[in-house]
PDB file of C-alpha atoms in Angstrom:
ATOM      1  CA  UNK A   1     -80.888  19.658 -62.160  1.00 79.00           C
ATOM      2  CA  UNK A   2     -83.691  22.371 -62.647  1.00 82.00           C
ATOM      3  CA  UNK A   3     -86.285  19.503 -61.358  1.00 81.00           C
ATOM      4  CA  UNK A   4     -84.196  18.871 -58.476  1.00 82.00           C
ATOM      5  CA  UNK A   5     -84.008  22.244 -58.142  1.00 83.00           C
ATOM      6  CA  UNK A   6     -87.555  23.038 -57.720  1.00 83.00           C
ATOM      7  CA  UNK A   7     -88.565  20.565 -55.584  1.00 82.00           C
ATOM      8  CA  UNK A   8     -85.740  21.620 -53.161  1.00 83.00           C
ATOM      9  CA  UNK A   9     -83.729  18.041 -53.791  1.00 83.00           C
ATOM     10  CA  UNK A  10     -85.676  16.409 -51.798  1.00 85.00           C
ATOM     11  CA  UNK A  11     -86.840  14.301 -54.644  1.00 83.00           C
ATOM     12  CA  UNK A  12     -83.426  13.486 -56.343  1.00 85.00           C
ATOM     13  CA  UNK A  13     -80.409  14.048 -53.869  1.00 85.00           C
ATOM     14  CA  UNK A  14     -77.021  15.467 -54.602  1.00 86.00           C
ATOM     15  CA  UNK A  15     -75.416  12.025 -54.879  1.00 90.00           C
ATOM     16  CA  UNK A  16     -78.137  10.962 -57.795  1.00 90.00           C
ATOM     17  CA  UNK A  17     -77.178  14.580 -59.547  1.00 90.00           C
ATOM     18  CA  UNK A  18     -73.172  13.739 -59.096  1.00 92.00           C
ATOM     19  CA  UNK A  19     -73.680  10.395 -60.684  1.00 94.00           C
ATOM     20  CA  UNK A  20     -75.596  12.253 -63.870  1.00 92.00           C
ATOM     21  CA  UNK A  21     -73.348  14.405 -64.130  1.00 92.00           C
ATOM     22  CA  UNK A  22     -70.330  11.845 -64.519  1.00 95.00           C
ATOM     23  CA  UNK A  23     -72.531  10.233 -66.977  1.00 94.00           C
ATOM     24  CA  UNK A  24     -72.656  13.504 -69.179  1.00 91.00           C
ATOM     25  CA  UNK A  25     -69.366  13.902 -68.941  1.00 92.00           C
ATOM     26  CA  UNK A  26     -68.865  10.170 -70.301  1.00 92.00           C
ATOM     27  CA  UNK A  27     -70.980  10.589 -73.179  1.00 89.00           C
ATOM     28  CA  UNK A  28     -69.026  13.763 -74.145  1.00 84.00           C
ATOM     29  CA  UNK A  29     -66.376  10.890 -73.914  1.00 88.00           C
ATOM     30  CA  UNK A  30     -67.916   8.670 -76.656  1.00 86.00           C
ATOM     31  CA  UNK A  31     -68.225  11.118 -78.503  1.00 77.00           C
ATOM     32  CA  UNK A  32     -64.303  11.235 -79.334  1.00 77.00           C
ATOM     33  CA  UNK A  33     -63.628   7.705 -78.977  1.00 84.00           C
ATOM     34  CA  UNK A  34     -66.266   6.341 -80.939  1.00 84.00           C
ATOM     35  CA  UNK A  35     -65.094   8.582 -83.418  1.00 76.00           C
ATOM     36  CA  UNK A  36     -62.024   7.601 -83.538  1.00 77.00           C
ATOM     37  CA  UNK A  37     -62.333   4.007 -82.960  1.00 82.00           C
ATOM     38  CA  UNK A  38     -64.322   4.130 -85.960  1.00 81.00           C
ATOM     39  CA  UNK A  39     -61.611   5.808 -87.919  1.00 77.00           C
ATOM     40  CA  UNK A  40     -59.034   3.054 -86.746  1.00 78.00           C
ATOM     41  CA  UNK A  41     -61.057   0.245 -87.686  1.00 84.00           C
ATOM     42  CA  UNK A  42     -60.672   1.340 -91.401  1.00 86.00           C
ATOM     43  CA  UNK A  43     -56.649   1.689 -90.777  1.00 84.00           C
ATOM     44  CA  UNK A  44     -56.787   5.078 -90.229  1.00 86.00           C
ATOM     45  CA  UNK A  45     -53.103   7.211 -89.277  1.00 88.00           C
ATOM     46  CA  UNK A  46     -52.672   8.661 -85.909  1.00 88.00           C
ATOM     47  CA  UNK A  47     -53.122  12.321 -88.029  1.00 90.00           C
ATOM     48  CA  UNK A  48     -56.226  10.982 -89.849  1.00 88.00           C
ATOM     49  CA  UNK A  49     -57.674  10.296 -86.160  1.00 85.00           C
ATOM     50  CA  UNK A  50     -56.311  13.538 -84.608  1.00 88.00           C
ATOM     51  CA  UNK A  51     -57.884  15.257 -87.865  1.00 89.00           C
ATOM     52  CA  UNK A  52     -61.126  14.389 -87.100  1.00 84.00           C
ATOM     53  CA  UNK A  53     -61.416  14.392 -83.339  1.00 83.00           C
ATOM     54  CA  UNK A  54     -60.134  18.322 -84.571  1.00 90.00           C
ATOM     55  CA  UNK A  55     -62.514  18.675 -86.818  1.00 90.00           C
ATOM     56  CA  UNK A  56     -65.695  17.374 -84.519  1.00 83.00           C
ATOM     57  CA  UNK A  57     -64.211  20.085 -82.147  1.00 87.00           C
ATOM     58  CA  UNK A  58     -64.653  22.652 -84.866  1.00 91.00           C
ATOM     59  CA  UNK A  59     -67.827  21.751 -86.364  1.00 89.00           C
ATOM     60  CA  UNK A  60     -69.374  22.057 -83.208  1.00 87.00           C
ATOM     61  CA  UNK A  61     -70.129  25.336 -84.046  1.00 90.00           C
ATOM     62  CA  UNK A  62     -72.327  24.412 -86.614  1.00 88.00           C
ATOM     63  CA  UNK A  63     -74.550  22.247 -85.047  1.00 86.00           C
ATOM     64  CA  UNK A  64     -75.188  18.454 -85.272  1.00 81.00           C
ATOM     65  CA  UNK A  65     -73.945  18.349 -89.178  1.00 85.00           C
ATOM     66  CA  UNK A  66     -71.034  20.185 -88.405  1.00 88.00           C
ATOM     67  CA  UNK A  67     -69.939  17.331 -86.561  1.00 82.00           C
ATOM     68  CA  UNK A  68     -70.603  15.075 -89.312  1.00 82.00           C
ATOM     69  CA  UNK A  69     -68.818  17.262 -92.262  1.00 89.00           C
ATOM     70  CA  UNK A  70     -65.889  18.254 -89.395  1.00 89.00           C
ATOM     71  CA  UNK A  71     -65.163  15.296 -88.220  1.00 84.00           C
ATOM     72  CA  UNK A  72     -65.113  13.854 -92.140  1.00 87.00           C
ATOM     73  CA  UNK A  73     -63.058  16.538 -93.172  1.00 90.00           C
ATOM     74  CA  UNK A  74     -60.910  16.510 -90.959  1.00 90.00           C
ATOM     75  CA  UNK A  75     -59.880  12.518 -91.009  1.00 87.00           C
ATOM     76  CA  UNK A  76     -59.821  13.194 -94.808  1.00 88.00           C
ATOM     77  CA  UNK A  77     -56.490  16.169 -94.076  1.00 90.00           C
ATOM     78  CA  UNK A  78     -54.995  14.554 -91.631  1.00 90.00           C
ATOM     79  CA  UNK A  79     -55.143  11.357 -93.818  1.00 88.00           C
ATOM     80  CA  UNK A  80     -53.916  13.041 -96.987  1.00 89.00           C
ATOM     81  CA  UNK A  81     -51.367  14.881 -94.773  1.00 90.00           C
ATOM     82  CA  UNK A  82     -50.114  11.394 -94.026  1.00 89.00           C
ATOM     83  CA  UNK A  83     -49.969   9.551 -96.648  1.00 85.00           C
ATOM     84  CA  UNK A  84     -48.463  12.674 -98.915  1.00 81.00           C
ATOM     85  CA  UNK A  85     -50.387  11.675-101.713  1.00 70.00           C
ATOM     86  CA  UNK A  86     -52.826  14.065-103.557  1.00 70.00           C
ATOM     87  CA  UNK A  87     -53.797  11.675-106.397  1.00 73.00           C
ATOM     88  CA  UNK A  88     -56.651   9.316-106.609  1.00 72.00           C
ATOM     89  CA  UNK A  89     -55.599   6.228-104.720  1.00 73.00           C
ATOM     90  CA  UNK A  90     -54.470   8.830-101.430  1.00 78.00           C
ATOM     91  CA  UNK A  91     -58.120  10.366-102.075  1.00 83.00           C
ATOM     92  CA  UNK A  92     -59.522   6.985-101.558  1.00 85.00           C
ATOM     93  CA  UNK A  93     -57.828   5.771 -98.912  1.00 83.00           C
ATOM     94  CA  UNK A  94     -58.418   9.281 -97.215  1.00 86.00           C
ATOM     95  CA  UNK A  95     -62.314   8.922 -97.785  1.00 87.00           C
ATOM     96  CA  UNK A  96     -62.196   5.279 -96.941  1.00 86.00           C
ATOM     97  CA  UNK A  97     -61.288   7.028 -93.466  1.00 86.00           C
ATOM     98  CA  UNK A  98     -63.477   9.956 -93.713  1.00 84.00           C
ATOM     99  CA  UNK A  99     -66.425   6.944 -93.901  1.00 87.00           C
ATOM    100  CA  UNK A 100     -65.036   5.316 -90.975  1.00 86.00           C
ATOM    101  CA  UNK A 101     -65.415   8.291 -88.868  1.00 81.00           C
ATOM    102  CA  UNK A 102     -69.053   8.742 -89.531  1.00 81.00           C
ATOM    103  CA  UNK A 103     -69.555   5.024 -88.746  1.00 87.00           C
ATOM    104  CA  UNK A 104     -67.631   5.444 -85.560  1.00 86.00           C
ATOM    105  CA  UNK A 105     -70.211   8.818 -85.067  1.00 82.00           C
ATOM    106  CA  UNK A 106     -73.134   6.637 -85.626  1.00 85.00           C
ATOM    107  CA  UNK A 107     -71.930   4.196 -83.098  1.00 89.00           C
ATOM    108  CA  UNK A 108     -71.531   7.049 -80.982  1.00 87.00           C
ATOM    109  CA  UNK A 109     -74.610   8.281 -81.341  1.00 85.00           C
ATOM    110  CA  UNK A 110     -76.480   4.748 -80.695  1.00 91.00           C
ATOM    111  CA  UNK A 111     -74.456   4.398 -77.133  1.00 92.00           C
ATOM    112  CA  UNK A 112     -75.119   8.469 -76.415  1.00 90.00           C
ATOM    113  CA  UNK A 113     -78.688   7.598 -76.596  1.00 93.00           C
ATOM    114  CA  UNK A 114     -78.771   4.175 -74.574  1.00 94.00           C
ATOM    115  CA  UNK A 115     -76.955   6.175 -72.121  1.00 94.00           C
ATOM    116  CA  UNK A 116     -79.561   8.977 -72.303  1.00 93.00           C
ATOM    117  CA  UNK A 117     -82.185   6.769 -71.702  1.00 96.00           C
ATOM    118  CA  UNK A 118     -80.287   4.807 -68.509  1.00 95.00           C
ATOM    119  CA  UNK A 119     -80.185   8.365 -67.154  1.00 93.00           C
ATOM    120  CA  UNK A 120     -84.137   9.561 -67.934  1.00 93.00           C
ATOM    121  CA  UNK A 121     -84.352   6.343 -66.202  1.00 95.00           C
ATOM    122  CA  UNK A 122     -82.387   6.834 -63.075  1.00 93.00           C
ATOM    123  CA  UNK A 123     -83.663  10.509 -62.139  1.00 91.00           C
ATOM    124  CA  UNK A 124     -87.549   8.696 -62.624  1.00 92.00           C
ATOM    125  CA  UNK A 125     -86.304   5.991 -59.734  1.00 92.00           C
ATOM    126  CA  UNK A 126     -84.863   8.933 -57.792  1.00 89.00           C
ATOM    127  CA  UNK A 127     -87.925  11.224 -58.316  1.00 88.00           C
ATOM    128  CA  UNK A 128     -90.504   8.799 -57.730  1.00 89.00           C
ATOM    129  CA  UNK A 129     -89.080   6.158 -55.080  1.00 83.00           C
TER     130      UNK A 129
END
């Protein structure tokens, strides 16, 4: 936007900026569902995937490993919270789910950065064609 800017978009039109910015707002997308699609896959509950998609929301404040240890943490509670059990075999299933969400953040992570690159890509067209 602050390239566009500058050059007075007549480089990169409004319509090329509209379309990036609907791409932002679909990686902030993946960001939740890869998350919790991860989650799922390892038979997460519907509170285990609230939990984390929760705590992601709350580690944002501490940066890129807040997301991690949030969005962990917070499958783990909502796990335990649903199953009721606080010995080991609840633990494990709860951290069987807590590992599911970082997978699913990984994944996330992998299509965030595809997507980054498709839009690097389409404001270089734009600027230079």
């Amino acid at each position: 936007l602050l390239a566009a800017f500058a050059n007075d978009f007549q480089a990169v039109g409004m319509w090329t900026l509209v379309f990036l910015g609907l791409l932002t707002a679909l990686s902030l997308v993946i960001d939740f569902w890869a998350t919790a699609i991860g989650a799922k896959r390892v038979g997460a509950s519907r509170k285990a995937i609230i939990g984390s998609v929760l705590g992601m929301l709350a580690g944002l404040v501490l940066g890129p490993f807040g997301i991690f240890i949030g969005a962990f943490v917070g499958a783990l509670v909502g796990e335990m919270i649903h199953l009721r059990r606080m010995d080991g075999a609840g633990l494990g299933q709860a951290a069987k789910v807590g590992a599911g969400t970082w997978v699913g953040i990984v994944f996330g992570i992998v299509l965030k950065l595809a997507l980054g690159f498709a839009m690097i890509g389409i404001f270089l067209v734009a600027w230079f064609v």
